CSV table of N, CA and C and ligand atoms in Angstrom, one decimal:
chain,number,residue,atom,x,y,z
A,1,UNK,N,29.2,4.9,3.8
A,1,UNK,CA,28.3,3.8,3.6
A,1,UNK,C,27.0,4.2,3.0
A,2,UNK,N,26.8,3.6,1.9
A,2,UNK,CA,25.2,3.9,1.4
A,2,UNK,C,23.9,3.2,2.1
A,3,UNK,N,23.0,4.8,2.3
A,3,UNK,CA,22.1,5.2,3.1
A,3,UNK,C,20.6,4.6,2.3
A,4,UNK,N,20.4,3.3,2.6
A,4,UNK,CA,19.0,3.1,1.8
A,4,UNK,C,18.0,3.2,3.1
A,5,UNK,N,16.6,3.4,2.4
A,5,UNK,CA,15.5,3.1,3.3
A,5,UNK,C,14.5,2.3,2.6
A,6,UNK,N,13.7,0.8,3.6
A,6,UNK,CA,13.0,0.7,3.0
A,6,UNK,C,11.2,1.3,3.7
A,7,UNK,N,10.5,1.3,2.6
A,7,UNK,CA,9.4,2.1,3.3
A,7,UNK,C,8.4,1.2,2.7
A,8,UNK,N,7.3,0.6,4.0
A,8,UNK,CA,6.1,0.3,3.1
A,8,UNK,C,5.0,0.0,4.1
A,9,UNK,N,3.8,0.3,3.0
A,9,UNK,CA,2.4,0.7,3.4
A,9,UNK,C,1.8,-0.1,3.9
A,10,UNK,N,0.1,-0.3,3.4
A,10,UNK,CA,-0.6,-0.5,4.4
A,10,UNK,C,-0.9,-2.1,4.1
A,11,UNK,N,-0.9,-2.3,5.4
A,11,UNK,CA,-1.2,-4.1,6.2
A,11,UNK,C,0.3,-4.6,5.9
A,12,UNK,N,1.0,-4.2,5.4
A,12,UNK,CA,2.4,-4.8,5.9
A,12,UNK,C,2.9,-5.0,7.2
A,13,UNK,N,2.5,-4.2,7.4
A,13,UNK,CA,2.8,-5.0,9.6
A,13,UNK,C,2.0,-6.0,9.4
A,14,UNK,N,1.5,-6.6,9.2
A,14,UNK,CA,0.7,-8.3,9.4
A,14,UNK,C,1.5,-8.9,9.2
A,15,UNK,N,2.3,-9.1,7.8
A,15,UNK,CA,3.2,-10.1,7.4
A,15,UNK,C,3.7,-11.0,8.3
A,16,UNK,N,3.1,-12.2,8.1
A,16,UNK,CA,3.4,-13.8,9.2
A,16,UNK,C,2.3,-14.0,9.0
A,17,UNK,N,1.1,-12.8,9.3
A,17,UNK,CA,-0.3,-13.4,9.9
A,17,UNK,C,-1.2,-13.5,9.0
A,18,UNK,N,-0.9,-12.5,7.8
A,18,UNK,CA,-1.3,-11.8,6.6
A,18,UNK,C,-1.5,-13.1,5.4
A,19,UNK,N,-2.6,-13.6,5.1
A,19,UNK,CA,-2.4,-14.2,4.0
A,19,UNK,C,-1.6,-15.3,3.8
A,20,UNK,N,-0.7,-16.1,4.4
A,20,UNK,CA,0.4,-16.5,4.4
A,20,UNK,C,0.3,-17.4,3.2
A,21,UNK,N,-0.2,-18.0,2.2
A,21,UNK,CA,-0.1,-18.6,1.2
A,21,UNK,C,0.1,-17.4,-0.1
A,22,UNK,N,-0.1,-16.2,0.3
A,22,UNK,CA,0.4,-15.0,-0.6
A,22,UNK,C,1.5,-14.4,0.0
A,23,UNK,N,1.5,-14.3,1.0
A,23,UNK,CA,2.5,-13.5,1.7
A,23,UNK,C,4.0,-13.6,2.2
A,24,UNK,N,3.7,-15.6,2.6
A,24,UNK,CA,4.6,-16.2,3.6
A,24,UNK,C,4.1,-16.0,4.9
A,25,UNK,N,5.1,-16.8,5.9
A,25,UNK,CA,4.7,-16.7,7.2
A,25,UNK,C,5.8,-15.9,7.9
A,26,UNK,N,6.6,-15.3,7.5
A,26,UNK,CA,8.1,-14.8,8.5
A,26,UNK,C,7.4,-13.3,8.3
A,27,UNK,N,7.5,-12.8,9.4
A,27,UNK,CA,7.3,-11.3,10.0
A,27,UNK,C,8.1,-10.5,9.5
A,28,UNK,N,8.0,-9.2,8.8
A,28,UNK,CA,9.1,-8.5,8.2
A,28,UNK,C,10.2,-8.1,9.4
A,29,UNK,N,9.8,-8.1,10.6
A,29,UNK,CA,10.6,-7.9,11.4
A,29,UNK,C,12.2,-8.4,11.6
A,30,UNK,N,11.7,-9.7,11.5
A,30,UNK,CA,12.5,-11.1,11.4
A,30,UNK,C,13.4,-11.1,10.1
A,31,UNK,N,12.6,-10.9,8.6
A,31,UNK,CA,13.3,-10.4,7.1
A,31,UNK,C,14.1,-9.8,7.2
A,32,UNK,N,13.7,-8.2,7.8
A,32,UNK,CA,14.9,-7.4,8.2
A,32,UNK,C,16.1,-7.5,8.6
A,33,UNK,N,15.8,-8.2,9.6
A,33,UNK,CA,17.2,-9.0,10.8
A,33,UNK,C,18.2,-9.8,9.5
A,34,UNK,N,17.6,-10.7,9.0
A,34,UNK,CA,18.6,-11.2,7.9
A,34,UNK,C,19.0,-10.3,7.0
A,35,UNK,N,18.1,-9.6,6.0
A,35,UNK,CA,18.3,-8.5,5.3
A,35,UNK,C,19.9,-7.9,5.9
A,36,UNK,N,19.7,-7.1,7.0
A,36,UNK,CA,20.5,-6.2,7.4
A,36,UNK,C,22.2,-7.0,7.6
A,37,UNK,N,22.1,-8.4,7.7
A,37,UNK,CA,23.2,-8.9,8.0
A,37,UNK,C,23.4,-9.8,6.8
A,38,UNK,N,22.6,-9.5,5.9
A,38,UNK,CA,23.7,-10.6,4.4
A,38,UNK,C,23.7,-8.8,4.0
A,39,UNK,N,23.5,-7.8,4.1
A,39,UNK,CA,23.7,-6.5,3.4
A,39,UNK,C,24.6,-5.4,4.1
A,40,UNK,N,25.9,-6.2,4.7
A,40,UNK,CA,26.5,-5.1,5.7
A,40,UNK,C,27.3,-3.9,5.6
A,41,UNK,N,27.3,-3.7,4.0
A,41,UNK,CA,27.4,-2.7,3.2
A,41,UNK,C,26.7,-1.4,3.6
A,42,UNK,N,25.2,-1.6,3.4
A,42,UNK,CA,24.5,-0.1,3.7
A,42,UNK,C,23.5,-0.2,5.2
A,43,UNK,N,23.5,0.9,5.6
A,43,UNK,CA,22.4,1.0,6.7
A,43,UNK,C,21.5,1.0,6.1
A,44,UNK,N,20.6,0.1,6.7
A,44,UNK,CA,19.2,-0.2,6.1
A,44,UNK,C,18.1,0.6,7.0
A,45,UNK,N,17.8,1.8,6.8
A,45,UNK,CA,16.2,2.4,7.4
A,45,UNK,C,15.1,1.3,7.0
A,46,UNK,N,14.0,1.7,7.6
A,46,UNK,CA,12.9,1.0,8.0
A,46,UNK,C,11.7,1.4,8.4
A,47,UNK,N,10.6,2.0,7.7
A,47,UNK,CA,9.3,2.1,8.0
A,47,UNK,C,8.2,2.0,7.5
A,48,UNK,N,6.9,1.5,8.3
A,48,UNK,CA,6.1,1.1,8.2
A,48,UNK,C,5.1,2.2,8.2
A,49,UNK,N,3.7,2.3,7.1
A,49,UNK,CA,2.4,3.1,7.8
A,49,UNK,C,1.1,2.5,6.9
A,50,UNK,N,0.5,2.5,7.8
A,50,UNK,CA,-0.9,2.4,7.3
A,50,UNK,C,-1.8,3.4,6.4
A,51,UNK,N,-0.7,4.9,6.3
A,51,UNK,CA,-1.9,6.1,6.8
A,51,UNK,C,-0.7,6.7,5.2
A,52,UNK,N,-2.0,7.2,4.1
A,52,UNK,CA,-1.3,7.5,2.9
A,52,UNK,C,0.1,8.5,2.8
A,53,UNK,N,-0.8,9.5,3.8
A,53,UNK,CA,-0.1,11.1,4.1
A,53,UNK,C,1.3,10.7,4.9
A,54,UNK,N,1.2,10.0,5.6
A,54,UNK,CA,2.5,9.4,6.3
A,54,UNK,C,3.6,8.7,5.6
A,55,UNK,N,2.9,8.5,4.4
A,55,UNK,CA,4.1,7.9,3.9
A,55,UNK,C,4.6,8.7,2.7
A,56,UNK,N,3.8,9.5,2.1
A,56,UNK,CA,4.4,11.0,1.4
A,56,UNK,C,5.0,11.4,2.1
A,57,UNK,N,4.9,12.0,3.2
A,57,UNK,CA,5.7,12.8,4.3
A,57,UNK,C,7.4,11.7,4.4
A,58,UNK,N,7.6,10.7,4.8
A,58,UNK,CA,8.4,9.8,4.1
A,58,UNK,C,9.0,10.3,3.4
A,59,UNK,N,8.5,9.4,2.2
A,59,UNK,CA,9.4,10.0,1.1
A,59,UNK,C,9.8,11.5,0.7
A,60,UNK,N,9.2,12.4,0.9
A,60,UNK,CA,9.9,13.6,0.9
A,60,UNK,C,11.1,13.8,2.1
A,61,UNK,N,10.8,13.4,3.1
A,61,UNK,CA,12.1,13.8,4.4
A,61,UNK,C,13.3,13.1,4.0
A,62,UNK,N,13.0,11.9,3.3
A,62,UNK,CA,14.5,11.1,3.0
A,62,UNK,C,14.5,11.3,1.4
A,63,UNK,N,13.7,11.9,0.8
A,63,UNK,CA,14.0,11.9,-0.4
A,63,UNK,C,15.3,12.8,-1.6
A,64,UNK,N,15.9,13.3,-0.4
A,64,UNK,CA,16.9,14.4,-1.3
A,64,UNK,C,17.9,14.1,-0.7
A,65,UNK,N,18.2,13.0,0.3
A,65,UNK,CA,19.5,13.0,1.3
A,65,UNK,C,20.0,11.7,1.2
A,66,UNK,N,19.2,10.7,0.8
A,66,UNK,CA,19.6,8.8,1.4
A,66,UNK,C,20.1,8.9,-0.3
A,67,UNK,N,20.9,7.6,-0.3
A,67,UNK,CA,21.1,7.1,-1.5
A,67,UNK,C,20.3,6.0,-2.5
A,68,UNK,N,19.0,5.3,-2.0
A,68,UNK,CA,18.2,4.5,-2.4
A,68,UNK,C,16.7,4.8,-1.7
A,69,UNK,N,15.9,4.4,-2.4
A,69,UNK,CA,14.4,4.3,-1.4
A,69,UNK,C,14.5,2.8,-2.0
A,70,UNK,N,13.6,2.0,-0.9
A,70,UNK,CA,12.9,0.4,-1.9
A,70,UNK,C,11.7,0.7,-1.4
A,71,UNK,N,11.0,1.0,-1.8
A,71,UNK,CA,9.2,1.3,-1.6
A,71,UNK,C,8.1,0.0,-2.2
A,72,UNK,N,7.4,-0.6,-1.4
A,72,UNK,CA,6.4,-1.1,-1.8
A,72,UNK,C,5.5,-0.3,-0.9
A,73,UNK,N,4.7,0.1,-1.7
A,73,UNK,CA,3.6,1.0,-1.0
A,73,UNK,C,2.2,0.2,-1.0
A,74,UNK,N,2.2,-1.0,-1.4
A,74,UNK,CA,1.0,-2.1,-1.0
A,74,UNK,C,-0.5,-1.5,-1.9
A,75,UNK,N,-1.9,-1.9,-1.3
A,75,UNK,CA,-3.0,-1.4,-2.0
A,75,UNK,C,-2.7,0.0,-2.5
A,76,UNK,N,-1.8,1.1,-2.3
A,76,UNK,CA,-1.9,2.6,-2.3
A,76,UNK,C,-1.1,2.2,-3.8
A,77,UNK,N,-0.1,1.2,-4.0
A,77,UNK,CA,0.1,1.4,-5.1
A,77,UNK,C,-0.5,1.8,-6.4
A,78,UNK,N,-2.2,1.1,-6.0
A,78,UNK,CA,-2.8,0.9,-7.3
A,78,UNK,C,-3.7,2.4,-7.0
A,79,UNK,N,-4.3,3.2,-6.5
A,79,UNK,CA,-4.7,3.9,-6.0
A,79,UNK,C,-4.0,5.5,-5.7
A,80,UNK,N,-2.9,5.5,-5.8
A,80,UNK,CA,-2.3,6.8,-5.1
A,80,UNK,C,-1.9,8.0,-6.1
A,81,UNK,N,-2.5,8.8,-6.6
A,81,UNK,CA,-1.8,9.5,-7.4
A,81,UNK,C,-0.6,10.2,-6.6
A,82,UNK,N,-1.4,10.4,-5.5
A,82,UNK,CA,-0.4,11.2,-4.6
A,82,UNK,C,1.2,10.7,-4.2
A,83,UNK,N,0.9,9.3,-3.8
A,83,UNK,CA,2.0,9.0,-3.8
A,83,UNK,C,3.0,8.6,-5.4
A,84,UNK,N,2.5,8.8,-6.2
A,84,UNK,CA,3.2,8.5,-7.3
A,84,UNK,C,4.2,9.9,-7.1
A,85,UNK,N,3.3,11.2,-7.4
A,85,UNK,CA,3.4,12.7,-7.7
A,85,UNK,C,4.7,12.3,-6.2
A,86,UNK,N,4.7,12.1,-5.1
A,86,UNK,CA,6.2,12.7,-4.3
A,86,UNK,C,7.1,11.3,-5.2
A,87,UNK,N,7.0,9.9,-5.6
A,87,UNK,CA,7.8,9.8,-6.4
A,87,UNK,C,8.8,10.4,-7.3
A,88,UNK,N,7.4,10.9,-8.0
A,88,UNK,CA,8.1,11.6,-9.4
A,88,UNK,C,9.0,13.0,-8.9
A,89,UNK,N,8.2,13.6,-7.3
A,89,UNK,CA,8.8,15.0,-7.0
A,89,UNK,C,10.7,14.3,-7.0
A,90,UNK,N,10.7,14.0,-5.4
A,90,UNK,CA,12.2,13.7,-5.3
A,90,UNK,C,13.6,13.6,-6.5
A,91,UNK,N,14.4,13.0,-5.7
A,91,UNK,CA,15.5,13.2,-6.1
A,91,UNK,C,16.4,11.6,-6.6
A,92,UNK,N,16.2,11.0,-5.2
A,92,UNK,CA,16.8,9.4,-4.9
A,92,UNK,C,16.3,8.6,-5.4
A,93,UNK,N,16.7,7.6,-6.3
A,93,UNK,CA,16.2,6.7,-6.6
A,93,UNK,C,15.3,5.9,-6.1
A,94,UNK,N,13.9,5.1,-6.3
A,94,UNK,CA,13.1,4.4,-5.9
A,94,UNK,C,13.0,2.9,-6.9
A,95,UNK,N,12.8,2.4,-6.3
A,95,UNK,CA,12.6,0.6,-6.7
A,95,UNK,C,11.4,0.3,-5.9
A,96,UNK,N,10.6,0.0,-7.1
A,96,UNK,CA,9.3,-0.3,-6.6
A,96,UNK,C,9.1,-2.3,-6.6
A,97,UNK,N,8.8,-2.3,-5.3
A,97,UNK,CA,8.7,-3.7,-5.1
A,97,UNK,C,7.7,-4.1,-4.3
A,98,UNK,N,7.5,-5.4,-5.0
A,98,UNK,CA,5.7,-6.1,-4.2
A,98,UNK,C,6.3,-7.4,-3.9
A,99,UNK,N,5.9,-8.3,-3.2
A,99,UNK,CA,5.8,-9.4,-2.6
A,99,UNK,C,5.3,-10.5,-3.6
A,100,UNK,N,4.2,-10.1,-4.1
A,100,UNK,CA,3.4,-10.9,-5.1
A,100,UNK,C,3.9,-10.2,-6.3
A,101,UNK,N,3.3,-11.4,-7.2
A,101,UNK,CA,3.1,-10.8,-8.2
A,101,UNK,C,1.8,-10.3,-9.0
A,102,UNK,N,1.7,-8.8,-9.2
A,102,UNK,CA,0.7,-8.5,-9.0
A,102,UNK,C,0.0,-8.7,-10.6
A,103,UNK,N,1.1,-9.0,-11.2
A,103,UNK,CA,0.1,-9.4,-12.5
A,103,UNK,C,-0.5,-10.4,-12.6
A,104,UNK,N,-0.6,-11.6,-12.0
A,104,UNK,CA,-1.0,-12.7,-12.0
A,104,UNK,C,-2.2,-12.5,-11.1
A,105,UNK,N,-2.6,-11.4,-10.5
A,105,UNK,CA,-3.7,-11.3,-9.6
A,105,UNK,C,-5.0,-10.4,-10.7
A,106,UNK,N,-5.7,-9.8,-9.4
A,106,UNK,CA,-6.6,-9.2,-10.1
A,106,UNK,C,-6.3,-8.4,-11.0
A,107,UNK,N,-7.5,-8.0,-12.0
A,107,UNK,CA,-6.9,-6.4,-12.7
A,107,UNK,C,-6.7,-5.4,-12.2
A,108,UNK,N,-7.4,-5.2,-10.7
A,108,UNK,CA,-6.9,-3.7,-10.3
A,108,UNK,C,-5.5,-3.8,-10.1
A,109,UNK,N,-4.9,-4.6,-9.3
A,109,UNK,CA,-3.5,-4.8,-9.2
A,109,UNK,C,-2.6,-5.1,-10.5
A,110,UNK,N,-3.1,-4.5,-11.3
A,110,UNK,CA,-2.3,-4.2,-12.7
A,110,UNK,C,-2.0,-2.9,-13.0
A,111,UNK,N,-2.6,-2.2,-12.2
A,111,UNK,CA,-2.2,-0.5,-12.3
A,111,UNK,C,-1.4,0.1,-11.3
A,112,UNK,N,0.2,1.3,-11.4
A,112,UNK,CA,0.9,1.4,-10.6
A,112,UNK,C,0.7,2.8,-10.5
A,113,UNK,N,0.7,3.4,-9.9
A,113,UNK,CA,1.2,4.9,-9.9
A,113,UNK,C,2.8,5.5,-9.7
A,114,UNK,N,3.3,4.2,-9.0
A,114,UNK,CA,4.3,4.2,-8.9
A,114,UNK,C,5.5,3.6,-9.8
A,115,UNK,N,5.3,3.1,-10.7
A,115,UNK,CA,6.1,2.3,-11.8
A,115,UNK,C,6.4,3.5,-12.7
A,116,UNK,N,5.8,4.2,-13.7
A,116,UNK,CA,6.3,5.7,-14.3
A,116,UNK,C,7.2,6.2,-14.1
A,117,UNK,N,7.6,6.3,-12.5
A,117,UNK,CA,8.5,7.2,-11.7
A,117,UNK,C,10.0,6.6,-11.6
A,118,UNK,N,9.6,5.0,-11.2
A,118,UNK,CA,10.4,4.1,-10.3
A,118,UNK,C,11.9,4.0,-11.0
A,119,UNK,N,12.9,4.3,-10.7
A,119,UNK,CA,13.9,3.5,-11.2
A,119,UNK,C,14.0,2.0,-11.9
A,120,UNK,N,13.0,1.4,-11.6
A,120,UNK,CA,12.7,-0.1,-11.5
A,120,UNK,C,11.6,-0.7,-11.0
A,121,UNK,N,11.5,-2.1,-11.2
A,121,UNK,CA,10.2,-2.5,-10.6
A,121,UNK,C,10.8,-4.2,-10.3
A,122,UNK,N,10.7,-4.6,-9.1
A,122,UNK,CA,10.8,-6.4,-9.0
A,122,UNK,C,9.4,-6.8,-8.2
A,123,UNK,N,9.0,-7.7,-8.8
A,123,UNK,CA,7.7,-8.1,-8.2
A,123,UNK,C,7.6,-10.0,-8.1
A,124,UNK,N,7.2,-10.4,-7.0
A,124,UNK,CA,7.0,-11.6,-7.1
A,124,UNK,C,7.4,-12.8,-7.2
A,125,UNK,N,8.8,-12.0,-6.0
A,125,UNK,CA,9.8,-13.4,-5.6
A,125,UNK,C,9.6,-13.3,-4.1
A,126,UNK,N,8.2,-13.0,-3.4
A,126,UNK,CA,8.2,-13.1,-2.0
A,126,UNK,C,8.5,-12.1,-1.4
A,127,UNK,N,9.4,-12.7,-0.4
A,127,UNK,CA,10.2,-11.7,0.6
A,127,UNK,C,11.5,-11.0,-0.5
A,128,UNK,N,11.5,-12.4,-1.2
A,128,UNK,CA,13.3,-11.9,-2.1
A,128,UNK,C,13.1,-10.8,-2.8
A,129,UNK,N,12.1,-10.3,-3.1
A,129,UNK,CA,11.8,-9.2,-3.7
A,129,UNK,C,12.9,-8.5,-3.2
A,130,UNK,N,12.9,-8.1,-1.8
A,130,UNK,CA,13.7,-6.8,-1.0
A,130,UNK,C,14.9,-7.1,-1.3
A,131,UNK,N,15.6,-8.6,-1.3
A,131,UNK,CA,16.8,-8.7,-1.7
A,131,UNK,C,16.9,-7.8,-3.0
A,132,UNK,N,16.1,-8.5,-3.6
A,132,UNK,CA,17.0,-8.1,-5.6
A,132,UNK,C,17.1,-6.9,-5.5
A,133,UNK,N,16.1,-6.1,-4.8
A,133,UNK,CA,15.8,-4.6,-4.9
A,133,UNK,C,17.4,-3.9,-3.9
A,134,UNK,N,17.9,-4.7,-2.7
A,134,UNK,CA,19.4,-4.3,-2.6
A,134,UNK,C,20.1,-4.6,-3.7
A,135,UNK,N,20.0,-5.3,-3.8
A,135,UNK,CA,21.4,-5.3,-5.4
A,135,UNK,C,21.0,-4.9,-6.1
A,136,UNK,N,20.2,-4.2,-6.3
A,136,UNK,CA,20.6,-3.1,-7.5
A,136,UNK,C,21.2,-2.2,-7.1
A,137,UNK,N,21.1,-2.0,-5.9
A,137,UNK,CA,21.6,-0.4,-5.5
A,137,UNK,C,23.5,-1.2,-5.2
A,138,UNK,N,23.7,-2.3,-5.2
A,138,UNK,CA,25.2,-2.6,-5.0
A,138,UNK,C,26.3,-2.3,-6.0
B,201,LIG,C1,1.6,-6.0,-2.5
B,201,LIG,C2,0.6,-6.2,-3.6
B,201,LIG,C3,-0.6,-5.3,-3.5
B,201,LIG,O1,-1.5,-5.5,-4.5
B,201,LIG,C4,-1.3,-5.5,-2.2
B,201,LIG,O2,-2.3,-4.6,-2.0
B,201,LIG,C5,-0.4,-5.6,-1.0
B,201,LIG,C6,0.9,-6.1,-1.1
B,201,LIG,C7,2.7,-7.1,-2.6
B,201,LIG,O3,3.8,-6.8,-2.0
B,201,LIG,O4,2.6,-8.1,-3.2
B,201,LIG,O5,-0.8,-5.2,0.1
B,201,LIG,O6,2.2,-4.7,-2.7
């Protein structure tokens, strides 16, 4: 069975409470639960962090062993050299995915550090984002 994980950054645990005219209101908790049962193909990993270094550390530990990452790494996107650089380090494919669409927002949220690296990029079908980002890996 193929081993994906999804990983993402900071203020994503809010999601429900977060914004909900940008965000939606369903808790990724809840997303998951569906996720995992229209996708009974792969085990779906799952984590959250607020904290940059935590989530480099992440992607390096699953990065040479799983068969997918789906990363939205949130504000760190626009900001992270660092997290681009363990992108680019690894092995496994990454799909970089946002909730919004970040072109339609500000200009900072026009810059990725993570796009260069990504296998791909889906942005700004919501929650479905996470879907499209499983089928690719199907
Ligand atoms: C986001 C877009 C980012 O600009 C923002 O900082 C987020 C969420 C998205 O999924 O739309 O926190 O990555």
């Amino acid at each position: 069975m193929n081993k994906l994980i999804i990983i993402n950054g900071p203020n994503l645990n809010l999601l429900g409470k977060r914004e909900p005219e940008i965000y939606g209101d369903q808790s990724f908790e809840d997303y998951l639960d569906e996720l995992k049962s229209k996708f009974p193909e792969f085990a779906i990993d799952y984590f959250q962090s607020n904290i940059e270094g935590e989530l480099i550390s992440k992607l390096q530990d699953v990065g040479f062993t799983y068969d997918g990452i789906i990363l939205n790494a949130a504000a760190y996107t626009h900001t992270s050299v660092g997290i681009g650089d363990a992108v680019k380090s690894i092995e496994v494919p990454v799909v970089e995915v946002h909730i919004s669409n970040t072109f339609s927002r500000e200009v900072f949220r026009h810059q990725s550090y993570i796009s260069p690296h990504a296998k791909g990029v889906i942005l700004g079908f919501g929650l479905e984002s996470y879907d499209l980002a499983l089928h690719s890996f199907k």
